[in-house]
CSV table of C-alpha atoms and ligand atoms in Angstrom, one decimal:
chain,number,residue,atom,x,y,z
D,1,MET,CA,0.3,-42.0,9.4
D,2,VAL,CA,1.2,-39.0,11.3
D,3,GLU,CA,-0.2,-35.9,9.8
D,4,ARG,CA,1.8,-32.8,9.3
D,5,VAL,CA,0.3,-29.5,10.6
D,6,CYS,CA,1.0,-26.0,10.2
D,7,LEU,CA,-0.3,-23.3,12.7
D,8,LEU,CA,-0.7,-19.7,11.4
D,9,GLY,CA,-1.2,-17.3,14.3
D,10,ALA,CA,0.6,-19.6,16.9
D,11,THR,CA,1.0,-17.2,19.6
D,12,GLY,CA,-2.6,-15.9,19.8
D,13,SER,CA,-5.7,-17.4,21.7
D,14,ILE,CA,-6.6,-19.9,19.1
D,15,GLY,CA,-3.0,-20.6,18.5
D,16,THR,CA,-2.6,-21.5,22.3
D,17,SER,CA,-5.9,-23.6,22.3
D,18,SER,CA,-4.6,-25.4,19.1
D,19,LEU,CA,-1.3,-26.2,20.7
D,20,GLU,CA,-3.2,-27.8,23.6
D,21,VAL,CA,-5.2,-30.0,21.2
D,22,LEU,CA,-2.2,-31.0,19.5
D,23,ARG,CA,-0.4,-32.0,22.7
D,24,HIS,CA,-3.4,-34.5,23.4
D,25,ASN,CA,-2.8,-36.0,20.1
D,26,LYS,CA,0.9,-36.4,19.5
D,27,GLU,CA,0.6,-39.9,17.9
D,28,ARG,CA,-1.6,-38.3,15.3
D,29,TYR,CA,-0.4,-34.9,14.5
D,30,ARG,CA,3.1,-33.4,14.3
D,31,LEU,CA,3.2,-29.7,14.2
D,32,VAL,CA,6.1,-28.8,11.8
D,33,SER,CA,5.6,-25.0,11.2
D,34,ALA,CA,4.0,-21.9,12.8
D,35,CYS,CA,4.0,-18.3,12.5
D,36,ALA,CA,3.1,-15.1,14.3
D,37,LEU,CA,3.4,-11.4,14.1
D,38,HIS,CA,6.3,-10.5,16.6
D,39,ASN,CA,6.5,-12.4,19.7
D,40,TYR,CA,9.6,-14.2,19.1
D,41,ARG,CA,10.0,-15.5,22.8
D,42,LYS,CA,6.6,-17.2,22.6
D,43,LEU,CA,7.2,-18.6,18.9
D,44,PHE,CA,10.8,-19.8,20.2
D,45,ALA,CA,9.2,-21.8,23.0
D,46,ILE,CA,6.9,-23.3,20.6
D,47,ILE,CA,9.9,-24.2,18.1
D,48,ASP,CA,11.7,-25.8,21.3
D,49,GLU,CA,8.7,-27.6,22.4
D,50,PHE,CA,7.5,-29.2,19.1
D,51,ASN,CA,10.9,-29.3,17.4
D,52,LEU,CA,9.6,-27.3,14.4
D,53,GLU,CA,11.0,-27.5,10.9
D,54,ALA,CA,10.2,-24.0,10.0
D,55,ALA,CA,8.9,-20.8,11.7
D,56,ALA,CA,7.8,-17.3,10.5
D,57,LEU,CA,7.5,-13.8,12.1
D,58,TYR,CA,6.0,-11.2,10.1
D,59,ASP,CA,8.1,-8.5,11.9
D,60,GLU,CA,11.6,-8.8,10.6
D,61,ALA,CA,13.3,-7.3,13.5
D,62,ALA,CA,11.7,-9.9,15.7
D,63,ALA,CA,12.5,-12.6,13.2
D,64,ALA,CA,16.2,-11.7,13.6
D,65,GLN,CA,16.0,-12.2,17.5
D,66,LEU,CA,14.1,-15.5,16.8
D,67,ARG,CA,17.0,-16.7,14.5
D,68,ALA,CA,19.5,-15.8,17.0
D,69,LEU,CA,17.6,-17.8,19.7
D,70,VAL,CA,17.3,-20.9,17.4
D,71,THR,CA,20.9,-20.9,16.5
D,72,ALA,CA,21.9,-20.3,20.1
D,73,ALA,CA,19.9,-23.5,21.2
D,74,GLY,CA,21.2,-25.5,18.3
D,75,LEU,CA,17.8,-26.2,17.0
D,76,LYS,CA,17.4,-26.9,13.1
D,77,CYS,CA,14.6,-24.5,12.4
D,78,GLU,CA,14.3,-22.4,9.4
D,79,VAL,CA,13.2,-18.9,10.2
D,80,LEU,CA,11.5,-16.8,7.6
D,81,CYS,CA,10.2,-13.1,7.9
D,82,GLY,CA,8.0,-10.6,6.5
D,83,GLU,CA,4.7,-11.3,4.7
D,84,ALA,CA,6.6,-13.1,2.1
D,85,GLY,CA,8.0,-15.5,4.6
D,86,VAL,CA,4.7,-15.9,6.3
D,87,CYS,CA,3.0,-16.9,2.8
D,88,ALA,CA,5.8,-19.0,2.0
D,89,LEU,CA,5.4,-20.9,5.4
D,90,ALA,CA,1.6,-21.3,4.9
D,91,GLY,CA,1.9,-22.3,1.1
D,92,ALA,CA,4.4,-25.0,1.8
D,93,THR,CA,3.2,-28.7,2.0
D,94,HIS,CA,1.1,-29.7,4.9
D,95,ASP,CA,-1.8,-32.1,5.5
D,96,PHE,CA,-3.6,-29.6,7.8
D,97,THR,CA,-3.1,-26.0,8.2
D,98,ILE,CA,-5.0,-23.9,11.0
D,99,ALA,CA,-5.6,-20.3,10.0
D,100,ALA,CA,-5.5,-18.4,13.0
D,101,ILE,CA,-4.0,-15.2,12.2
D,102,VAL,CA,-6.5,-12.2,13.2
D,103,GLY,CA,-7.9,-9.8,10.8
D,104,ALA,CA,-7.3,-9.1,7.1
D,105,ALA,CA,-3.5,-10.0,7.6
D,106,GLY,CA,-4.5,-13.5,7.4
D,107,LEU,CA,-6.0,-13.6,3.8
D,108,LYS,CA,-2.8,-14.0,1.8
D,109,PRO,CA,-1.6,-16.8,4.1
D,110,ALA,CA,-4.9,-18.5,4.1
D,111,LEU,CA,-5.1,-18.3,0.3
D,112,ALA,CA,-1.6,-19.7,0.1
D,113,ALA,CA,-2.6,-22.5,2.4
D,114,LEU,CA,-5.5,-23.4,0.0
D,115,GLN,CA,-3.3,-23.2,-3.0
D,116,SER,CA,-1.0,-25.9,-1.3
D,117,GLY,CA,-4.0,-28.3,-1.5
D,118,ALA,CA,-4.1,-28.8,2.4
D,119,ARG,CA,-7.2,-29.1,4.6
D,120,VAL,CA,-7.5,-25.8,6.1
D,121,GLY,CA,-9.3,-25.3,9.4
D,122,LEU,CA,-10.5,-21.5,9.4
D,123,ALA,CA,-10.7,-19.5,12.5
D,124,ASN,CA,-9.7,-16.3,10.6
D,125,LYS,CA,-13.2,-15.2,9.8
D,126,GLU,CA,-12.0,-11.8,8.2
D,127,ALA,CA,-10.3,-13.7,5.5
D,128,LEU,CA,-13.3,-15.3,4.3
D,129,VAL,CA,-15.5,-12.0,4.8
D,130,MET,CA,-13.2,-10.2,2.4
D,131,SER,CA,-13.0,-12.8,-0.2
D,132,GLY,CA,-15.9,-15.6,0.0
D,133,GLU,CA,-16.2,-16.2,-3.7
D,134,LEU,CA,-12.3,-16.1,-4.3
D,135,PHE,CA,-11.6,-18.2,-1.3
D,136,PHE,CA,-13.9,-21.1,-2.4
D,137,ALA,CA,-13.0,-20.9,-5.9
D,138,THR,CA,-9.2,-21.1,-4.8
D,139,ALA,CA,-10.2,-24.2,-2.6
D,140,LYS,CA,-11.9,-25.8,-5.7
D,141,ALA,CA,-9.2,-25.1,-8.0
D,142,CYS,CA,-6.5,-26.5,-5.8
D,143,ASN,CA,-8.5,-29.4,-4.2
D,144,ALA,CA,-8.2,-28.1,-0.8
D,145,THR,CA,-10.7,-28.7,1.8
D,146,VAL,CA,-12.2,-25.8,4.1
D,147,LEU,CA,-13.2,-26.9,7.6
D,148,PRO,CA,-14.7,-24.1,10.1
D,149,ILE,CA,-13.3,-23.5,13.4
D,150,ASP,CA,-15.3,-20.5,14.4
D,151,SER,CA,-17.5,-22.1,17.0
D,152,GLU,CA,-20.8,-21.3,15.6
D,153,HIS,CA,-19.9,-22.4,12.0
D,154,SER,CA,-18.3,-25.6,13.6
D,155,ALA,CA,-21.9,-26.2,15.4
D,156,ILE,CA,-23.9,-25.5,12.1
D,157,PHE,CA,-21.5,-27.8,10.2
D,158,GLN,CA,-22.2,-30.5,12.7
D,159,CYS,CA,-25.7,-30.1,12.5
D,160,LEU,CA,-25.8,-30.2,8.8
D,161,THR,CA,-26.0,-33.2,6.5
D,162,GLU,CA,-22.9,-35.0,5.4
D,163,ASP,CA,-23.7,-34.1,1.9
D,164,CYS,CA,-23.5,-30.4,2.9
D,165,GLN,CA,-20.4,-30.9,5.1
D,166,ARG,CA,-18.6,-32.3,2.1
D,167,THR,CA,-19.8,-29.4,-0.2
D,168,LEU,CA,-19.0,-26.3,1.8
D,169,GLY,CA,-19.0,-23.1,-0.3
D,170,HIS,CA,-21.6,-24.3,-2.5
D,171,CYS,CA,-23.9,-26.7,-0.4
D,172,ALA,CA,-27.6,-27.1,-1.3
D,173,LEU,CA,-29.4,-26.2,2.0
D,174,LYS,CA,-33.0,-26.4,0.6
D,175,ALA,CA,-32.3,-29.9,-0.8
D,176,ALA,CA,-31.0,-30.9,2.6
D,177,GLY,CA,-34.3,-29.8,4.2
D,178,VAL,CA,-32.9,-27.0,6.0
D,179,HIS,CA,-35.5,-24.4,7.1
D,180,LYS,CA,-33.0,-22.0,8.9
D,181,ILE,CA,-29.8,-21.7,10.4
D,182,LEU,CA,-30.0,-20.4,13.8
D,183,LEU,CA,-26.6,-18.6,14.4
D,184,THR,CA,-26.2,-17.7,18.2
D,185,GLY,CA,-24.2,-15.1,20.2
D,186,SER,CA,-23.8,-14.2,23.7
D,187,GLY,CA,-24.6,-10.5,23.2
D,188,GLY,CA,-21.4,-9.6,24.8
D,189,PRO,CA,-20.6,-7.6,28.1
D,190,PHE,CA,-23.2,-4.8,27.3
D,191,ARG,CA,-26.3,-6.9,26.7
D,192,THR,CA,-28.3,-5.6,29.5
D,193,ARG,CA,-26.3,-2.1,30.0
D,194,PRO,CA,-28.7,0.9,29.5
D,195,LEU,CA,-28.2,2.4,26.2
D,196,GLU,CA,-27.5,5.8,27.5
D,197,GLU,CA,-24.3,4.3,29.5
D,198,LEU,CA,-22.9,2.9,26.3
D,199,ALA,CA,-21.2,6.2,25.1
D,200,ASN,CA,-18.8,6.1,28.1
D,201,VAL,CA,-17.8,2.3,28.2
D,202,LYS,CA,-14.2,2.0,28.2
D,203,ALA,CA,-11.9,-0.7,26.4
D,204,GLN,CA,-11.2,-2.3,29.5
D,205,GLU,CA,-14.9,-3.2,30.2
D,206,ALA,CA,-15.4,-4.2,26.6
D,207,LEU,CA,-12.6,-6.5,27.1
D,208,GLN,CA,-14.3,-8.4,29.8
D,209,HIS,CA,-16.3,-11.1,27.8
D,210,PRO,CA,-18.8,-13.0,29.8
D,211,THR,CA,-18.5,-16.5,28.4
D,212,TRP,CA,-15.3,-16.8,26.1
D,213,SER,CA,-11.8,-15.9,26.4
D,214,MET,CA,-10.2,-14.5,23.2
D,215,GLY,CA,-7.9,-12.2,21.5
D,216,PRO,CA,-8.6,-8.3,21.8
D,217,LYS,CA,-10.1,-7.7,18.5
D,218,ILE,CA,-12.8,-10.3,18.4
D,219,THR,CA,-13.5,-9.5,22.0
D,220,ILE,CA,-14.4,-5.8,21.1
D,221,ASP,CA,-16.3,-7.3,18.1
D,222,SER,CA,-18.3,-9.5,20.3
D,223,ALA,CA,-19.3,-6.4,22.5
D,224,THR,CA,-20.5,-4.6,19.4
D,225,MET,CA,-21.7,-7.7,17.9
D,226,MET,CA,-19.8,-6.8,14.8
D,227,ASN,CA,-18.4,-10.3,15.4
D,228,LYS,CA,-21.8,-11.7,14.9
D,229,GLY,CA,-22.2,-9.5,11.6
D,230,LEU,CA,-19.1,-11.0,10.3
D,231,GLU,CA,-20.2,-14.5,11.1
D,232,PHE,CA,-23.5,-13.9,9.5
D,233,ILE,CA,-21.3,-13.1,6.1
D,234,GLU,CA,-18.9,-15.9,7.0
D,235,ALA,CA,-22.0,-18.3,7.3
D,236,ARG,CA,-23.4,-17.0,4.2
D,237,PHE,CA,-20.2,-18.0,2.2
D,238,LEU,CA,-19.6,-21.2,4.1
D,239,PHE,CA,-23.1,-22.6,3.7
D,240,ASN,CA,-24.0,-20.9,0.6
D,241,ALA,CA,-26.9,-19.3,2.4
D,242,ALA,CA,-29.4,-16.6,1.4
D,243,PRO,CA,-29.8,-13.7,3.9
D,244,ASP,CA,-33.1,-15.2,4.9
D,245,ASP,CA,-31.7,-18.5,5.5
D,246,ILE,CA,-29.9,-17.2,8.6
D,247,GLN,CA,-31.6,-16.1,11.9
D,248,ILE,CA,-29.4,-14.6,14.5
D,249,VAL,CA,-30.4,-15.4,18.2
D,250,ILE,CA,-28.9,-14.0,21.5
D,251,HIS,CA,-28.2,-16.8,23.8
D,252,PRO,CA,-26.2,-15.4,26.8
D,253,GLN,CA,-24.9,-18.7,28.2
D,254,SER,CA,-22.9,-19.7,25.1
D,255,VAL,CA,-23.8,-23.4,25.7
D,256,VAL,CA,-25.7,-23.9,22.5
D,257,HIS,CA,-23.1,-23.0,19.8
D,258,SER,CA,-25.6,-22.8,17.0
D,259,MET,CA,-28.4,-24.8,15.5
D,260,VAL,CA,-30.2,-25.8,12.3
D,261,SER,CA,-34.0,-25.9,12.0
D,262,TYR,CA,-35.2,-28.3,9.3
D,263,ARG,CA,-38.5,-28.3,7.3
D,264,ASP,CA,-39.9,-31.2,9.1
D,265,GLY,CA,-39.9,-29.2,12.6
D,266,ALA,CA,-36.7,-30.9,13.9
D,267,VAL,CA,-34.1,-28.6,15.4
D,268,LEU,CA,-30.4,-30.0,15.7
D,269,ALA,CA,-28.3,-28.1,18.0
D,270,GLN,CA,-24.5,-28.5,18.9
D,271,LEU,CA,-23.8,-27.9,22.6
D,272,GLY,CA,-20.8,-27.9,24.7
D,273,LEU,CA,-18.6,-25.9,27.1
D,274,PRO,CA,-17.5,-22.4,25.5
D,275,ASP,CA,-13.8,-23.7,24.7
D,276,MET,CA,-12.4,-23.4,21.3
D,277,LYS,CA,-10.5,-26.6,21.7
D,278,THR,CA,-13.8,-28.5,20.6
D,279,PRO,CA,-14.2,-26.7,17.4
D,280,ILE,CA,-10.3,-27.1,16.6
D,281,ALA,CA,-10.4,-30.7,17.5
D,282,ARG,CA,-13.7,-31.1,15.1
D,283,ALA,CA,-11.9,-29.6,12.4
D,284,LEU,CA,-8.5,-31.5,12.8
D,285,ALA,CA,-10.0,-34.9,12.8
D,286,TYR,CA,-13.2,-34.7,10.8
D,287,PRO,CA,-15.0,-37.0,10.3
D,288,GLU,CA,-13.4,-38.8,13.2
D,289,ARG,CA,-13.3,-37.5,16.9
D,290,ILE,CA,-10.4,-36.9,19.1
D,291,THR,CA,-9.6,-36.0,22.7
D,292,SER,CA,-9.5,-32.1,22.9
D,293,GLY,CA,-9.1,-31.6,26.6
D,294,VAL,CA,-12.4,-30.2,27.1
D,295,GLU,CA,-14.8,-31.4,29.9
D,296,PRO,CA,-18.0,-32.9,28.9
D,297,LEU,CA,-21.2,-30.7,29.7
D,298,ASP,CA,-22.8,-31.5,33.0
D,299,PHE,CA,-26.6,-30.7,32.3
D,300,THR,CA,-27.3,-30.8,35.9
D,301,LYS,CA,-25.1,-27.8,36.6
D,302,LEU,CA,-26.8,-25.6,33.9
D,303,ALA,CA,-29.2,-23.2,35.5
D,304,GLU,CA,-31.1,-22.1,32.4
D,305,LEU,CA,-30.7,-21.4,28.6
D,306,ASN,CA,-32.3,-18.2,27.4
D,307,PHE,CA,-32.8,-17.0,24.0
D,308,PHE,CA,-33.6,-13.4,22.5
D,309,ASN,CA,-33.9,-11.4,19.5
D,310,PRO,CA,-31.0,-8.9,18.8
D,311,ASP,CA,-31.7,-5.3,19.2
D,312,PHE,CA,-30.3,-3.3,16.4
D,313,ALA,CA,-30.4,-0.1,18.3
D,314,ARG,CA,-28.0,-1.7,20.8
D,315,TYR,CA,-25.9,-3.4,18.2
D,316,PRO,CA,-25.6,-1.1,15.2
D,317,CYS,CA,-22.6,-2.9,13.9
D,318,LEU,CA,-24.7,-6.1,13.6
D,319,LYS,CA,-27.1,-4.1,11.1
D,320,LEU,CA,-24.3,-2.7,9.2
D,321,ALA,CA,-22.8,-6.0,8.7
D,322,ILE,CA,-26.1,-7.7,7.4
D,323,GLU,CA,-26.7,-4.7,5.1
D,324,ALA,CA,-23.1,-5.0,3.8
D,325,SER,CA,-23.5,-8.7,3.2
D,326,LYS,CA,-26.8,-8.0,1.1
D,327,ALA,CA,-24.9,-5.1,-0.8
D,328,GLY,CA,-21.9,-7.4,-1.8
D,329,GLN,CA,-18.2,-8.2,-1.6
D,330,GLY,CA,-16.8,-4.8,-1.9
D,331,GLU,CA,-19.1,-3.5,1.0
D,332,CYS,CA,-17.9,-6.5,3.0
D,333,VAL,CA,-14.3,-5.6,2.3
D,334,ILE,CA,-14.8,-1.9,3.5
D,335,LEU,CA,-16.7,-2.9,6.6
D,336,ASN,CA,-13.9,-5.3,7.7
D,337,ALA,CA,-11.2,-2.9,6.8
D,338,VAL,CA,-12.9,0.0,8.6
D,339,ASN,CA,-13.9,-2.1,11.5
D,340,GLU,CA,-10.4,-3.2,12.2
D,341,CYS,CA,-9.2,0.5,12.3
D,342,ALA,CA,-12.0,1.6,14.4
D,343,VAL,CA,-11.4,-1.1,17.0
D,344,GLN,CA,-7.8,-0.2,17.1
D,345,ALA,CA,-8.7,3.3,17.7
D,346,PHE,CA,-11.1,2.4,20.5
D,347,LEU,CA,-8.7,0.0,22.1
D,348,THR,CA,-6.2,2.9,22.2
D,349,GLY,CA,-8.4,5.2,23.6
D,350,ARG,CA,-8.8,7.6,20.6
D,351,ILE,CA,-12.6,7.1,20.0
D,352,GLY,CA,-15.5,6.1,22.0
D,353,TYR,CA,-17.4,3.0,21.9
D,354,LEU,CA,-20.3,4.0,20.0
D,355,GLN,CA,-18.1,5.7,17.4
D,356,ILE,CA,-17.1,2.2,16.0
D,357,ALA,CA,-20.2,1.9,14.4
D,358,GLN,CA,-20.4,5.4,13.4
D,359,VAL,CA,-17.1,5.4,11.7
D,360,CYS,CA,-18.1,2.0,9.9
D,361,ALA,CA,-21.4,3.7,8.6
D,362,HIS,CA,-19.6,6.8,7.5
D,363,GLU,CA,-17.1,4.9,5.5
D,364,LEU,CA,-19.6,2.6,3.9
D,365,SER,CA,-21.6,5.3,2.8
D,366,ARG,CA,-18.8,6.3,0.3
D,367,GLY,CA,-19.7,3.1,-1.7
D,368,VAL,CA,-17.6,0.5,-3.8
D,369,PRO,CA,-15.6,2.1,-6.6
D,370,ALA,CA,-17.1,0.9,-10.0
D,371,GLY,CA,-15.6,-2.0,-11.7
D,372,PHE,CA,-14.6,-3.7,-8.3
D,373,ARG,CA,-13.9,-7.3,-9.3
D,374,ALA,CA,-14.9,-9.7,-6.3
D,375,GLN,CA,-13.0,-12.7,-7.5
D,376,HIS,CA,-9.5,-10.6,-7.9
D,377,LEU,CA,-7.3,-10.6,-5.0
D,378,GLU,CA,-5.6,-7.4,-6.3
D,379,ASP,CA,-9.1,-5.7,-6.2
D,380,ILE,CA,-9.8,-6.8,-2.7
D,381,LEU,CA,-6.5,-5.7,-1.5
D,382,ALA,CA,-6.6,-2.4,-3.0
D,383,LEU,CA,-10.1,-1.6,-1.7
D,384,ASP,CA,-9.0,-2.9,1.6
D,385,ALA,CA,-6.0,-0.4,1.6
D,386,ALA,CA,-7.9,2.5,0.3
D,387,ALA,CA,-10.6,1.8,3.0
D,388,ARG,CA,-8.0,1.8,5.7
D,389,ARG,CA,-6.6,5.1,4.4
D,390,GLN,CA,-10.0,6.9,4.4
D,391,ALA,CA,-10.8,5.5,7.8
D,392,ARG,CA,-7.6,6.6,9.3
D,393,ALA,CA,-8.2,10.1,7.8
D,394,TYR,CA,-11.6,10.4,9.2
D,395,LEU,CA,-10.5,9.1,12.5
D,396,GLN,CA,-8.0,11.9,12.7
D,397,GLU,CA,-10.7,14.2,12.1
D,398,LEU,CA,-12.7,12.7,15.0
D,399,ALA,CA,-9.9,12.9,17.4
E,1,NAD,P1,-5.2,-13.0,19.0
E,1,NAD,O1,-5.0,-11.6,18.8
E,1,NAD,O2,-5.2,-13.8,20.1
E,1,NAD,O3,-4.0,-13.9,17.9
E,1,NAD,C1,-3.8,-13.5,16.6
E,1,NAD,C2,-2.5,-14.2,16.1
E,1,NAD,O4,-2.3,-13.7,14.6
E,1,NAD,C3,-1.2,-14.1,16.9
E,1,NAD,O5,-0.6,-15.2,16.9
E,1,NAD,C4,-0.5,-13.0,16.2
E,1,NAD,O6,1.0,-13.0,16.1
E,1,NAD,C5,-0.8,-13.5,14.6
E,1,NAD,N1,-0.6,-12.4,13.6
E,1,NAD,C6,-1.4,-11.2,13.9
E,1,NAD,N2,-0.9,-10.4,12.6
E,1,NAD,C7,0.0,-11.3,11.8
E,1,NAD,C8,0.6,-11.1,10.7
E,1,NAD,N3,0.6,-10.0,9.9
E,1,NAD,N4,1.3,-12.3,10.0
E,1,NAD,C9,1.5,-13.2,10.9
E,1,NAD,N5,0.7,-13.4,12.1
E,1,NAD,C10,0.0,-12.4,12.4
E,1,NAD,O7,-6.5,-13.5,18.1
E,1,NAD,P2,-7.4,-14.7,18.3
E,1,NAD,O8,-8.4,-14.5,19.4
E,1,NAD,O9,-6.5,-16.0,18.4
E,1,NAD,O10,-8.2,-14.9,16.7
E,1,NAD,C11,-7.6,-15.5,15.7
E,1,NAD,C12,-8.7,-15.3,14.6
E,1,NAD,O11,-9.5,-16.3,15.0
E,1,NAD,C13,-9.4,-14.2,14.4
E,1,NAD,O12,-9.9,-14.0,13.0
E,1,NAD,C14,-10.8,-14.2,15.1
E,1,NAD,O13,-11.7,-13.7,14.6
E,1,NAD,C15,-10.9,-15.8,15.1
E,1,NAD,N6,-11.5,-16.5,16.2
E,1,NAD,C16,-11.1,-16.5,17.3
E,1,NAD,C17,-11.8,-17.0,18.4
E,1,NAD,C18,-11.3,-17.0,20.0
E,1,NAD,O14,-12.0,-17.9,20.7
E,1,NAD,N7,-10.2,-16.5,20.1
E,1,NAD,C19,-13.0,-17.7,18.2
E,1,NAD,C20,-13.4,-17.7,16.9
E,1,NAD,C21,-12.8,-17.3,15.9
E,2,MG,MG1,-17.6,-17.5,16.7
């Protein structure tokens, strides 16, 4: 049977890698719908190539442009627009949905995909960071399956027992004999840069990731290691892990994608070239394996593999994220929202690199309003909006 696939965030880095995996497996998967923010030309090319049934653009003016192109080409593809259109597309019936929108914008569409009961491959870590408990409660209530696409979480998933793989969100790590999850990260482009030079690094340098090619937001998050902090929170929710169950390890080569250390001394690792097509293929085909288009790893070409402890003085964002995770869901919502604003401000040259952490710390110190309910989407969205408002005001003061 050919599976019907929906791709959320089709024009981005993960979206593009997903299309490549789908091209290798046309007899097995048919891409039927896709959405993006505003790049109508790129989405039109996808509609044309895959003969999509439906597409959505968040931006309404861009959606009108897309509709005109679809009509002119004589294609039969329904074009939706706005947040409602993106969520309607995500909530339609599919066998598999790839959630690859960047940031908080992906939360509602990801929840809509879960509500449809689909298997959901999750790249959009921010959605889970904002809503962990609600996310898995929704998956459970709607009989949806969550499969990680973030490479580290895919690696951990692959190193866990089948029992854990089948019970994501509430798996029993101790019963499975897990001693620790070893979450690896490259350390980004400034791993060895003298600390006193960090104040002056520019967005252009921060966008040069040493091992992975990704969208701009996650690339900056990788430089500050906020990305690893968000992944720490993501791992806690996915694997039902306590803070002490997870150790963060810097591994500059990005060949080991993460590991699980067991009680008996055995450590299982997942290795491969740093290419997101592998975790995308793993999620799509689980429990089977399909061709992804990624070359096998040639061990004779690996010079060395190094591992270090992270230094919180170099990566204050990592520390903030771990603390937010320990504090609770509200703090994770604030951290995520403020970080998105701060990264945007850094990318547009309005603040310096070190101010990303400073802005996050400043806004977190305001605390979570009393009565915040972690399992309620309206509370999460209201807190996200309030945190953004306050962060923007503070960013104005700084500028
Ligand atoms: P990207 O910026 O390259 O792409 C983001 C996609 O989301 C684009 O298609 C964009 O059009 C779409 N989008 C943004 N806002 C939208 C909205 N409001 N409605 C509909 N679509 C919208 O980002 P990316 O690097 O592909 O990352 C996507 C997600 O995957 C992020 O959450 C990131 O953390 C995660 N992730 C990425 C990688 C990677 O290698 N790129 C690895 C692990 C996890
Ligand atoms: Mg990752």
